[in-house]
XYZ file of C-alpha atoms in Angstrom:
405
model
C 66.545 125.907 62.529
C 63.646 123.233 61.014
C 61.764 126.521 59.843
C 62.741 129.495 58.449
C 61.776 133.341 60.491
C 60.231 134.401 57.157
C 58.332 131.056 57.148
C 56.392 131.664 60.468
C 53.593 134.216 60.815
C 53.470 137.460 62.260
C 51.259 137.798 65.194
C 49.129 140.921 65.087
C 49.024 143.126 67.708
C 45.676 143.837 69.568
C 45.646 147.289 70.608
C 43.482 149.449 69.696
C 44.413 151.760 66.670
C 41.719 154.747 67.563
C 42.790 158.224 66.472
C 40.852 160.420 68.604
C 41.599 160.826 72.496
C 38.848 160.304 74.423
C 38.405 161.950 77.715
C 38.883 159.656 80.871
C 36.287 158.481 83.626
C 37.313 161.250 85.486
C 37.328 164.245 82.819
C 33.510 162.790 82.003
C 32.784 163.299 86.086
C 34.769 166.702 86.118
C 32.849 167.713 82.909
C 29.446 166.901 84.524
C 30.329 168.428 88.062
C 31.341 171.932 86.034
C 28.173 171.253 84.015
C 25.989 171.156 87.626
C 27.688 173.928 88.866
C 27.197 176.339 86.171
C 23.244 175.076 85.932
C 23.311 176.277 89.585
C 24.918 179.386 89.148
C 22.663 180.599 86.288
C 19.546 179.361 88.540
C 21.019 181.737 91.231
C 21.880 184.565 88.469
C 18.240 185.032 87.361
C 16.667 184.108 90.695
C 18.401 187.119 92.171
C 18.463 189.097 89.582
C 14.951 188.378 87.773
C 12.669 187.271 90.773
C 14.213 189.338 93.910
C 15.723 192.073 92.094
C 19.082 191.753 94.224
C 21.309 191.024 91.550
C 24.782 189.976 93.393
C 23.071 188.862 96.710
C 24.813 186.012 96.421
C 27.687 186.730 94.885
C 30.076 184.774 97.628
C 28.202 181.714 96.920
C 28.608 181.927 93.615
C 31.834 182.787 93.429
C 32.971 179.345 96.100
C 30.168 177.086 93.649
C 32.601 178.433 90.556
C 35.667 177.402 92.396
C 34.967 174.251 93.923
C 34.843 171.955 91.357
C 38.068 172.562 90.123
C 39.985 172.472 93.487
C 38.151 169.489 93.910
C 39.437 168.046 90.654
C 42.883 169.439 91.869
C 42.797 167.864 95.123
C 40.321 164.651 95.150
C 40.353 164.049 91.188
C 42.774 161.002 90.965
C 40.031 159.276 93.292
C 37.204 159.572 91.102
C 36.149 156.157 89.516
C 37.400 154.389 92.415
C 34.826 152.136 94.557
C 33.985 154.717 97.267
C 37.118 157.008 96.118
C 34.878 159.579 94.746
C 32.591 159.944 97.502
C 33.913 162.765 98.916
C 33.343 164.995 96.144
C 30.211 163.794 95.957
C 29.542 165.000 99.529
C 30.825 167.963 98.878
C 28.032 168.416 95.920
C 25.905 167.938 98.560
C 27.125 170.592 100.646
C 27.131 173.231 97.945
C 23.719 171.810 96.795
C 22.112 172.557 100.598
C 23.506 175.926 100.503
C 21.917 176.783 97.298
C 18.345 175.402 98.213
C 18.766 177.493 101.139
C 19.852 180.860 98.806
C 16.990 179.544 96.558
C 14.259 178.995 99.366
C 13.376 175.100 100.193
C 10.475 174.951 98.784
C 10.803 176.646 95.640
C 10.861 174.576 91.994
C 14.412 175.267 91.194
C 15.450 173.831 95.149
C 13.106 170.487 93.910
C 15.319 169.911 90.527
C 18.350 170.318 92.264
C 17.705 167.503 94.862
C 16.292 165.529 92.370
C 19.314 165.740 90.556
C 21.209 165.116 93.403
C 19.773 162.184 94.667
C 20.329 160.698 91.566
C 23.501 160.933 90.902
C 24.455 159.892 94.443
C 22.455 156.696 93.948
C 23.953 155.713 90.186
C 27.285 156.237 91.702
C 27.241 155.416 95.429
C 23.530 153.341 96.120
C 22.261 154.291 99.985
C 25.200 154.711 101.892
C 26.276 157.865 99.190
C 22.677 158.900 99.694
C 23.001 158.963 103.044
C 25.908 160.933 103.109
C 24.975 163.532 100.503
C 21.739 163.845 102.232
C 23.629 164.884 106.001
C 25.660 166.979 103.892
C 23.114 168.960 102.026
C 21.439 169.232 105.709
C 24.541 170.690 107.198
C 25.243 173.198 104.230
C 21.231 173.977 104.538
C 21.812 174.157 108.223
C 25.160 176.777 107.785
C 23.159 178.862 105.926
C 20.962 179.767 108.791
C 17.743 180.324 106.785
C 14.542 181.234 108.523
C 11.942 178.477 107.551
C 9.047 180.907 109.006
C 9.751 183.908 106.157
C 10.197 181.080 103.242
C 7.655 180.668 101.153
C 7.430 178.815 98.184
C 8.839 180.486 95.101
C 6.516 181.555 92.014
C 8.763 183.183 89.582
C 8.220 182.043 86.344
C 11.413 182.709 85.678
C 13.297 180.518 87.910
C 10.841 177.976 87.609
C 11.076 177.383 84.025
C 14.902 177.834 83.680
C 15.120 175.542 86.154
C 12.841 172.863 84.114
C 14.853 173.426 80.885
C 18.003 172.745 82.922
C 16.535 169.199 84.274
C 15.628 168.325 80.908
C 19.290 169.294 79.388
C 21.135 167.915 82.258
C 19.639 164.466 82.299
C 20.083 164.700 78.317
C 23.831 165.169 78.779
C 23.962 162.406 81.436
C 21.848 160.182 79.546
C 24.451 160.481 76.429
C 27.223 159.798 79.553
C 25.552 156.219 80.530
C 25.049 155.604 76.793
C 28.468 155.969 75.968
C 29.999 154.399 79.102
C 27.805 151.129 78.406
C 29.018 151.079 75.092
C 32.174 151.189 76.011
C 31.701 148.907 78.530
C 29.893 146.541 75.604
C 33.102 146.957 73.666
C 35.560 146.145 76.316
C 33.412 143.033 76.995
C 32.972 142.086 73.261
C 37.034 142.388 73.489
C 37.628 140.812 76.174
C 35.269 137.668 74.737
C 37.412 137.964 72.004
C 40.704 137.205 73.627
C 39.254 134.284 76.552
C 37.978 132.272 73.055
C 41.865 133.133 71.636
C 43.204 132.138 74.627
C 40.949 128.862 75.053
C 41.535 128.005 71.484
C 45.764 129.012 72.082
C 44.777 126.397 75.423
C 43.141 123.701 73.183
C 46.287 123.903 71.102
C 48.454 123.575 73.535
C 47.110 120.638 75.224
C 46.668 119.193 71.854
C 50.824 119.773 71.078
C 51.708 117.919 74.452
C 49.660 115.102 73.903
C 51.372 114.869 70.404
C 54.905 115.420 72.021
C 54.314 113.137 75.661
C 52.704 110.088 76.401
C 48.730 110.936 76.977
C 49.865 110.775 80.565
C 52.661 112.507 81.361
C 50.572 115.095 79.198
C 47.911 115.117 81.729
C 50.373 115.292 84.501
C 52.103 118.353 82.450
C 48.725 120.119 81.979
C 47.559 119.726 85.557
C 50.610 119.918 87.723
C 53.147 121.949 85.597
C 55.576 118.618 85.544
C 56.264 115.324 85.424
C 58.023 113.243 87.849
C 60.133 111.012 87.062
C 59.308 107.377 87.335
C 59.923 103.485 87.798
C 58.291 101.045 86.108
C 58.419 97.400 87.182
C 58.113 94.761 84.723
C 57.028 96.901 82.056
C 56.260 95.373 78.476
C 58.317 97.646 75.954
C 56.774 97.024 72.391
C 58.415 98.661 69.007
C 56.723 98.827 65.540
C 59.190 99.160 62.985
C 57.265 100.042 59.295
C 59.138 98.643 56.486
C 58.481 99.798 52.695
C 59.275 96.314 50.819
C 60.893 98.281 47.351
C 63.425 100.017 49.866
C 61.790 103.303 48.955
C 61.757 106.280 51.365
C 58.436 106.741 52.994
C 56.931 109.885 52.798
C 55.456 112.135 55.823
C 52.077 111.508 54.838
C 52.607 107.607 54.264
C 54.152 107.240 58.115
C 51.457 109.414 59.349
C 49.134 107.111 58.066
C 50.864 104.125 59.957
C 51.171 105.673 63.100
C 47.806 106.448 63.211
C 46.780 102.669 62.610
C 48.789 102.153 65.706
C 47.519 104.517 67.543
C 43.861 103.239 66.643
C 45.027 99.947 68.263
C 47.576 100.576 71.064
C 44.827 101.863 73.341
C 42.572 98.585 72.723
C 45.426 96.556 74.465
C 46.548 98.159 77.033
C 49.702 100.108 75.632
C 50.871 103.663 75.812
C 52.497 105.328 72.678
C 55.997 106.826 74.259
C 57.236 108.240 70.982
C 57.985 107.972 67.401
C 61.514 107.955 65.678
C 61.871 107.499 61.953
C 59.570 104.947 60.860
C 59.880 103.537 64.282
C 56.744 103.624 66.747
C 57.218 102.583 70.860
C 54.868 101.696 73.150
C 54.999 100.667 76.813
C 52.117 99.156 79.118
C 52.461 97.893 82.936
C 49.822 95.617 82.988
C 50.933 92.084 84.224
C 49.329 90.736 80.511
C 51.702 93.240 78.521
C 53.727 90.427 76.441
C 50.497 88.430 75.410
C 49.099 92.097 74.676
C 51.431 93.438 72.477
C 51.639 90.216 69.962
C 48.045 90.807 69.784
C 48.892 94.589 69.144
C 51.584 93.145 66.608
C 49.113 90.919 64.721
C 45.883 93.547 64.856
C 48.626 96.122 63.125
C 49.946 93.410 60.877
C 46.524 91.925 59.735
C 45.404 95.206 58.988
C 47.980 96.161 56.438
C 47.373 92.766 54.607
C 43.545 93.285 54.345
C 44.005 96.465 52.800
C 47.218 95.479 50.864
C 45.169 93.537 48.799
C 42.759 95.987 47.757
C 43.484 97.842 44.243
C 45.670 100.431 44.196
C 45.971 100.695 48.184
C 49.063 102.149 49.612
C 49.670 99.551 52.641
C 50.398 96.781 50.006
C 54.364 97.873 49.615
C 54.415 97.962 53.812
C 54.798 96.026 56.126
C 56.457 95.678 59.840
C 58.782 94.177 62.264
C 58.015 93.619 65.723
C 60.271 93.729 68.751
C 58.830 92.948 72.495
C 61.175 93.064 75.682
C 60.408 93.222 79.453
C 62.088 94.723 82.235
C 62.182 97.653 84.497
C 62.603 101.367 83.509
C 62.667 104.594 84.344
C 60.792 107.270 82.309
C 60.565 110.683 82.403
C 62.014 114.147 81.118
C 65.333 114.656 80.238
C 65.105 117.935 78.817
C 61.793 119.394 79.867
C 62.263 122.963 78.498
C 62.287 120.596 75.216
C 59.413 118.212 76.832
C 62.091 115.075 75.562
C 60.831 112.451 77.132
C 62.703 109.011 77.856
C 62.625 105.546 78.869
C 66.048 104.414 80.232
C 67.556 100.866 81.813
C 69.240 98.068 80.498
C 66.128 96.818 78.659
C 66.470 99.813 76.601
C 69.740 99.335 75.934
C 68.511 96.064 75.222
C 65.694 97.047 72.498
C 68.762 99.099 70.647
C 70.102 95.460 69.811
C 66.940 93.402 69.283
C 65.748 95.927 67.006
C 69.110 95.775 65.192
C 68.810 91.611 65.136
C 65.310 92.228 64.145
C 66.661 93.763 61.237
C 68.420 90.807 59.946
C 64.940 88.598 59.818
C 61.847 87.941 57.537
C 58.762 90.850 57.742
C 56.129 90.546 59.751
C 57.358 89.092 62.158
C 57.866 89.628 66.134
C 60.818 88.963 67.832
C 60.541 88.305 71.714
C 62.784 88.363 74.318
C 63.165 85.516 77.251
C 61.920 88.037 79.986
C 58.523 88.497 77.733
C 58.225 85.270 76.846
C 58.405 83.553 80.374
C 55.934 86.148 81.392
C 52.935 84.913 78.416
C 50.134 82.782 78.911
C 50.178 81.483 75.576
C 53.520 80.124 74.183
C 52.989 78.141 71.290
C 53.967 79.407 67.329
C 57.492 80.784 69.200
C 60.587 79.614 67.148
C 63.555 79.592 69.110
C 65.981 81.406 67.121
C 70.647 81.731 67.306
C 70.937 84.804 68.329
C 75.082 85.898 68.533
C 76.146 88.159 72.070
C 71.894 87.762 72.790
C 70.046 85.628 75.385
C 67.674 82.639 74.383
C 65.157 84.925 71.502
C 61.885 83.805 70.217
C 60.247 84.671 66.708
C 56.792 85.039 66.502
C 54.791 84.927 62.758
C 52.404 87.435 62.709
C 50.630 86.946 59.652
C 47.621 84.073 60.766
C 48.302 80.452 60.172
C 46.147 79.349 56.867
C-alpha cells in the first residue's frame, strides 16, 4: 500500500447524536386527537351537568368520543402522515364532531368552537377536498342524531360558553407549539440536508477534478458524462514525449517535476496536444490534428525556451533542467485497460516504437528533439533536421531546440 490505514482520515459519521426520543408524526396527531376529544368531553360534562342539570345524558356519547381515538390509532394509525392516508380519521373527527354539536345544540357557542376547530384542522392537513369530506361527515353524524331544529335554541350558559372559549384559546396554543416545532424541524432537516448536497457537490468537484488528473481531459469528460470510455483508433496521430533531465544527475524532487509538468501543461493546450499521462520525469502528449509534427516542435521549443529564460535568472531552479524531445506518428489505439484502476493506454507499433526512440534519445545532446520519418514526411517546414545513424531504427532526424543565435 502507497499510504498507510493510520495515515488516512476517519470519516465522521452524520447521524444525529440526540439523547431524548422524540415522539413521531403520528404520536403528535394521536396526542392532539386525545387532546380534542377530552376538550369535547369536558364541554359535554359541564353542559349537562352545569347548564341542563342532566348530568350523564350523554353518557353513550361520551363514552364512544373516549374510545375512538384510540381504536382509531389502533386501526388507521400507521396511515397518519401519509398524503391522504390520514383522511379517514379525520372524517371520522368529523363524525364525532356533528354528533356533539347536535348533543350541544347547533347554535350554541361551544357547537361554534368546535367547527371552528374543525375546519381548521381539516384545511392545514387536507385543503378543500378534506373539508369537504369532514363537512358531509359532521352532517351525517348531525343528521344520526335526529335533533329537532324547531326546540333548539341557542345556548346561554355561561358556563359552557366560557369553558368552551378557554378551550379554543388552549387548544390553538398547543397546536400552535405543534406547527412551531414541526417547522423547526422541518428547518433543521433542510439546513441538513443543505449541508450534505454542498458535501456532496464539493465530494463531485473532487472527483471530477481526480479524473481529469488521472485521464486525458477527454476521456474524463466522457467518464463523467457517460460512465465510460470507449475504446478508440486514432489515425495518424502525432505522439510527442517530454523527457526532463536534471544536468548534475541529481534526483528530482516531487515538487521540482510538478513544476515541469505544469509548464507543459500551460503549453500543450496552445498547440493542439492532449496530455495522456506522466511516468517518472517523463510527460506524453498526443494530438490528431493533420499539423501535429510541426505542432509539437513548436511545443518542444516553447517548453525548451522557457526553461532557458528562467535558467538564467539568479538563483532559479530551471537552470540545472533541461529536456529531450521525442516525436513519432502513426496509428493507435487508446483507451482503458484497467478501468476499475482508470489506467489508461495508448497501444500500436508506434508505441512500441517511442519505447526505442526514447531509449536512442537517451544517447544524444539536451535539448534536443528527435523525429521520426513518419513525422517528418508529414511537416511543412523541414529545414534545421540533421539526419542522424540510428542502429536497428529507420531514417531519424534531430531537431535543436534551443533558437539559432
Amino acid at each position: 500500500m502507497l499510504f498507510h490505514e493510520q495515515e488516512m482520515p476517519k470519516t465522521r459519521s452524520t447521524k444525529s447524536t440526540a439523547t431524548h426520543q422524540e415522539l413521531s408524526w403520528q404520536g403528535r396527531l394521536y396526542a392532539i386527537r386525545v387532546l380534542f376529544t377530552v376538550m369535547v368531553l369536558i364541554v359535554l360534562g359541564v353542559d349537562d351537568a352545569v347548564c341542563h342539570e342532566q348530568t350523564g345524558s350523554h353518557f353513550w356519547l361520551m363514552l364512544a368520543g373516549g374510545l375512538y381515538p384510540h381504536a382509531g390509532k389502533l386501526l388507521l394509525g400507521r396511515f397518519e402522515g401519509r398524503r391522504r392516508g390520514g383522511y379517514p380519521m379525520m372524517v371520522v373527527d368529523g363524525l364525532f364532531s356533528g354528533v356533539a354539536i347536535a348533543a350541544l345544540g347547533p347554535s350554541s357557542a361551544p357547537s361554534a368552537v368546535l367547527a371552528a376547530i374543525n375546519l381548521f384542522n381539516w384545511m392545514a392537513v387536507g385543503g378543500p377536498f378534506l373539508v369537504g369530506l369532514g363537512m358531509t361527515a359532521a352532517l351525517a353524524g348531525f343528521a344520526l342524531s335526529e335533533v329537532d331544529l324547531s326546540v333548539q335554541s341557542a345556548s346561554t350558559c355561561a358556563a359552557s360558553c366560557t369553558l368552551a372559549g378557554i378551550l379554543l384559546v388552549g387548544y390553538f396554543f398547543v397546536v400552535g407549539r405543534f406547527i412551531h416545532h414541526h417547522i423547526g424541524r422541518m428547518r433543521q432537516h433542510y439546513l441538513q440536508f443543505q449541508t450534505e448536497a454542498d458535501a456532496a457537490a464539493r465530494a463531485q468537484m473532487t472527483a471530477d477534478r481526480a479524473l481529469a488528473g488521472v485521464l486525458p481531459a477527454s476521456a474524463a469528460a466522457l467518464l463523467i458524462a457517460n460512465g465510460d470510455v470507449p475504446t478508440e483508433t486514432l489515425d495518424g496521430a502525432t505522439i510527442l514525449l517530454i523527457e526532463f533531465v536534471w544536468k548534475r544527475a541529481e534526483s528530482p524532487s516531487v515538487a521540482a517535476l510538478a513544476d515541469s509538468f505544469e509548464i507543459c501543461d500551460s503549453v500543450i493546450g496552445r498547440h493542439g496536444f492532449e496530455c495522456v499521462k506522466t511516468f517518472g520525469r517523463g510527460y506524453l502528449a498526443v494530438s490528431r490534428a493533420p499539423t501535429g509534427p510541426d505542432d509539437a516542435i513548436a511545443t518542444a521549443r516553447e517548453v525548451n525556451n522557457y526553461l532557458l529564460d528562467h535558467g538564467g535568472l539568479p538563483g532559479s531552479p530551471f537552470s540545472q533542467r533541461s529536456i529531450r524531445v521525442v516525436v513519432h506518428c502513426g496509428t493507435i489505439t487508446a483507451g482503458l485497460v484497467q478501468p476499475s484502476r482508470l489506467n489508461f493506454e495508448l497501444l500500436g507499433e508506434p508505441m512500441e516504437a517511442m519505447n526505442a526512440l526514447a531509449s536512442f534519445a537517451r544517447e544524444q545532446p539536451l535539448g534536443n528533439a528527435i523525429v521520426s520519418e513518419s513525422a517528418r514526411r508529414r511537416m511543412q517546414t523541414t529545414s534545421g533536421f540533421v539526419a542522424v545513424a540510428a542502429e536497428q531504427h529507420a531514417a531519424l532526424y534531430l531537431f535543436p531546440l534551443a533558437p539559432t543565435p
